[in-house]
PDB file of C-alpha atoms in Angstrom:
ATOM      1  CA  UNK A   1    -223.798 -20.983  37.276  1.00  0.00           C
ATOM      2  CA  UNK A   2    -225.434 -20.870  33.843  1.00  0.00           C
ATOM      3  CA  UNK A   3    -226.896 -17.342  34.439  1.00  0.00           C
ATOM      4  CA  UNK A   4    -223.689 -16.012  35.850  1.00  0.00           C
ATOM      5  CA  UNK A   5    -222.038 -17.169  32.637  1.00  0.00           C
ATOM      6  CA  UNK A   6    -224.743 -15.557  30.599  1.00  0.00           C
ATOM      7  CA  UNK A   7    -224.269 -12.267  32.438  1.00  0.00           C
ATOM      8  CA  UNK A   8    -220.347 -12.538  31.798  1.00  0.00           C
ATOM      9  CA  UNK A   9    -221.096 -13.089  28.060  1.00  0.00           C
ATOM     10  CA  UNK A  10    -223.558 -10.344  27.795  1.00  0.00           C
ATOM     11  CA  UNK A  11    -221.246  -7.939  29.680  1.00  0.00           C
ATOM     12  CA  UNK A  12    -218.255  -8.737  27.547  1.00  0.00           C
ATOM     13  CA  UNK A  13    -220.415  -7.907  24.428  1.00  0.00           C
ATOM     14  CA  UNK A  14    -221.489  -4.609  25.921  1.00  0.00           C
ATOM     15  CA  UNK A  15    -217.726  -3.689  26.573  1.00  0.00           C
ATOM     16  CA  UNK A  16    -216.790  -4.770  23.126  1.00  0.00           C
ATOM     17  CA  UNK A  17    -219.718  -2.858  21.451  1.00  0.00           C
ATOM     18  CA  UNK A  18    -219.076   0.271  23.305  1.00  0.00           C
ATOM     19  CA  UNK A  19    -215.343   0.447  23.083  1.00  0.00           C
ATOM     20  CA  UNK A  20    -214.107   3.670  21.376  1.00  0.00           C
ATOM     21  CA  UNK A  21    -217.689   4.904  21.073  1.00  0.00           C
ATOM     22  CA  UNK A  22    -219.552   7.760  22.615  1.00  0.00           C
ATOM     23  CA  UNK A  23    -223.196   8.069  22.925  1.00  0.00           C
ATOM     24  CA  UNK A  24    -223.212  10.037  19.547  1.00  0.00           C
ATOM     25  CA  UNK A  25    -221.492   7.272  17.922  1.00  0.00           C
ATOM     26  CA  UNK A  26    -223.863   4.643  19.170  1.00  0.00           C
ATOM     27  CA  UNK A  27    -226.936   6.608  18.133  1.00  0.00           C
ATOM     28  CA  UNK A  28    -225.485   6.934  14.606  1.00  0.00           C
ATOM     29  CA  UNK A  29    -225.262   3.100  14.181  1.00  0.00           C
ATOM     30  CA  UNK A  30    -228.642   1.480  14.710  1.00  0.00           C
ATOM     31  CA  UNK A  31    -226.999  -1.975  14.748  1.00  0.00           C
ATOM     32  CA  UNK A  32    -224.752  -1.205  17.618  1.00  0.00           C
ATOM     33  CA  UNK A  33    -227.445   0.599  19.608  1.00  0.00           C
ATOM     34  CA  UNK A  34    -229.728  -2.445  19.141  1.00  0.00           C
ATOM     35  CA  UNK A  35    -226.970  -4.908  20.197  1.00  0.00           C
ATOM     36  CA  UNK A  36    -226.223  -2.871  23.213  1.00  0.00           C
ATOM     37  CA  UNK A  37    -229.967  -2.957  24.307  1.00  0.00           C
ATOM     38  CA  UNK A  38    -230.297  -6.665  23.590  1.00  0.00           C
ATOM     39  CA  UNK A  39    -227.054  -7.348  25.768  1.00  0.00           C
ATOM     40  CA  UNK A  40    -228.184  -5.083  28.507  1.00  0.00           C
ATOM     41  CA  UNK A  41    -231.485  -7.032  28.337  1.00  0.00           C
ATOM     42  CA  UNK A  42    -229.853 -10.324  28.563  1.00  0.00           C
ATOM     43  CA  UNK A  43    -227.579  -9.102  31.295  1.00  0.00           C
ATOM     44  CA  UNK A  44    -230.780  -8.023  33.565  1.00  0.00           C
ATOM     45  CA  UNK A  45    -232.791 -11.001  32.696  1.00  0.00           C
ATOM     46  CA  UNK A  46    -229.962 -13.417  33.734  1.00  0.00           C
ATOM     47  CA  UNK A  47    -229.313 -11.283  36.987  1.00  0.00           C
ATOM     48  CA  UNK A  48    -232.983 -11.781  37.691  1.00  0.00           C
ATOM     49  CA  UNK A  49    -232.628 -15.553  37.288  1.00  0.00           C
ATOM     50  CA  UNK A  50    -229.483 -15.931  39.573  1.00  0.00           C
ATOM     51  CA  UNK A  51    -230.420 -17.955  42.743  1.00  0.00           C
ATOM     52  CA  UNK A  52    -231.236 -16.126  45.826  1.00  0.00           C
ATOM     53  CA  UNK A  53    -228.478 -18.042  47.544  1.00  0.00           C
ATOM     54  CA  UNK A  54    -225.911 -16.729  45.111  1.00  0.00           C
ATOM     55  CA  UNK A  55    -227.228 -13.261  45.267  1.00  0.00           C
ATOM     56  CA  UNK A  56    -226.935 -13.355  49.135  1.00  0.00           C
ATOM     57  CA  UNK A  57    -223.429 -14.904  48.995  1.00  0.00           C
ATOM     58  CA  UNK A  58    -222.348 -12.063  46.730  1.00  0.00           C
ATOM     59  CA  UNK A  59    -224.089  -8.951  48.012  1.00  0.00           C
ATOM     60  CA  UNK A  60    -221.455  -6.556  46.447  1.00  0.00           C
ATOM     61  CA  UNK A  61    -222.665  -7.551  42.958  1.00  0.00           C
ATOM     62  CA  UNK A  62    -225.479  -5.086  41.741  1.00  0.00           C
ATOM     63  CA  UNK A  63    -228.032  -7.756  40.829  1.00  0.00           C
ATOM     64  CA  UNK A  64    -230.947  -5.368  41.212  1.00  0.00           C
ATOM     65  CA  UNK A  65    -229.404  -2.571  39.101  1.00  0.00           C
ATOM     66  CA  UNK A  66    -228.866  -4.958  36.212  1.00  0.00           C
ATOM     67  CA  UNK A  67    -232.314  -6.176  36.569  1.00  0.00           C
ATOM     68  CA  UNK A  68    -233.654  -2.618  36.743  1.00  0.00           C
ATOM     69  CA  UNK A  69    -231.960  -1.488  33.637  1.00  0.00           C
ATOM     70  CA  UNK A  70    -233.316  -4.448  31.772  1.00  0.00           C
ATOM     71  CA  UNK A  71    -236.755  -3.422  32.941  1.00  0.00           C
ATOM     72  CA  UNK A  72    -236.280   0.064  31.798  1.00  0.00           C
ATOM     73  CA  UNK A  73    -235.205  -1.151  28.274  1.00  0.00           C
ATOM     74  CA  UNK A  74    -238.032  -3.606  27.893  1.00  0.00           C
ATOM     75  CA  UNK A  75    -240.912  -1.576  29.124  1.00  0.00           C
ATOM     76  CA  UNK A  76    -239.659   1.920  28.079  1.00  0.00           C
ATOM     77  CA  UNK A  77    -237.283   1.248  25.116  1.00  0.00           C
ATOM     78  CA  UNK A  78    -238.337   4.191  23.190  1.00  0.00           C
ATOM     79  CA  UNK A  79    -237.197   6.493  25.830  1.00  0.00           C
ATOM     80  CA  UNK A  80    -233.962   4.775  26.658  1.00  0.00           C
ATOM     81  CA  UNK A  81    -231.202   7.255  27.161  1.00  0.00           C
ATOM     82  CA  UNK A  82    -228.165   6.309  25.111  1.00  0.00           C
ATOM     83  CA  UNK A  83    -225.789   8.337  27.321  1.00  0.00           C
ATOM     84  CA  UNK A  84    -226.802   6.232  30.328  1.00  0.00           C
ATOM     85  CA  UNK A  85    -226.225   3.060  28.230  1.00  0.00           C
ATOM     86  CA  UNK A  86    -222.740   4.075  27.194  1.00  0.00           C
ATOM     87  CA  UNK A  87    -221.877   5.408  30.361  1.00  0.00           C
ATOM     88  CA  UNK A  88    -222.940   2.390  32.117  1.00  0.00           C
ATOM     89  CA  UNK A  89    -220.963   0.265  29.569  1.00  0.00           C
ATOM     90  CA  UNK A  90    -217.866   2.277  30.097  1.00  0.00           C
ATOM     91  CA  UNK A  91    -218.073   2.875  33.869  1.00  0.00           C
ATOM     92  CA  UNK A  92    -219.927   0.208  35.448  1.00  0.00           C
ATOM     93  CA  UNK A  93    -219.552  -2.964  33.320  1.00  0.00           C
ATOM     94  CA  UNK A  94    -215.897  -3.511  33.504  1.00  0.00           C
ATOM     95  CA  UNK A  95    -215.893  -3.646  37.252  1.00  0.00           C
ATOM     96  CA  UNK A  96    -219.107  -5.847  36.936  1.00  0.00           C
ATOM     97  CA  UNK A  97    -217.178  -8.307  34.695  1.00  0.00           C
ATOM     98  CA  UNK A  98    -214.530  -8.504  37.515  1.00  0.00           C
ATOM     99  CA  UNK A  99    -217.220  -9.327  40.115  1.00  0.00           C
ATOM    100  CA  UNK A 100    -218.998 -11.859  38.065  1.00  0.00           C
ATOM    101  CA  UNK A 101    -215.849 -13.690  37.239  1.00  0.00           C
ATOM    102  CA  UNK A 102    -215.234 -13.955  40.972  1.00  0.00           C
ATOM    103  CA  UNK A 103    -218.853 -15.245  41.442  1.00  0.00           C
ATOM    104  CA  UNK A 104    -218.259 -17.873  38.659  1.00  0.00           C
ATOM    105  CA  UNK A 105    -215.019 -19.056  40.219  1.00  0.00           C
ATOM    106  CA  UNK A 106    -216.622 -19.433  43.597  1.00  0.00           C
ATOM    107  CA  UNK A 107    -219.293 -21.523  41.953  1.00  0.00           C
ATOM    108  CA  UNK A 108    -217.295 -23.596  39.719  1.00  0.00           C
TER     109      UNK A 108
END
């Protein structure tokens, strides 16, 4: 349950950091860009630590996608595309938050 809670916290921060910002605005603010990178990294690392049982019980959650983006950031941060980060923050993370909240409720 701890790792799901960490994912929810990181996802919430991602939504907050990216609110009302496009990729250009994020690129212009190094602090926001680095904070987004960090929170996507935390999100993916926590996803990798969620138990196999929980992942199997909730196959609709994109556990591997979160971990994959984390790997891309950590192992190739110099080439991370801000457009991908921001579009993921806007288009994927809000739905992920809903899914993760359901997972957390089922565990708690």
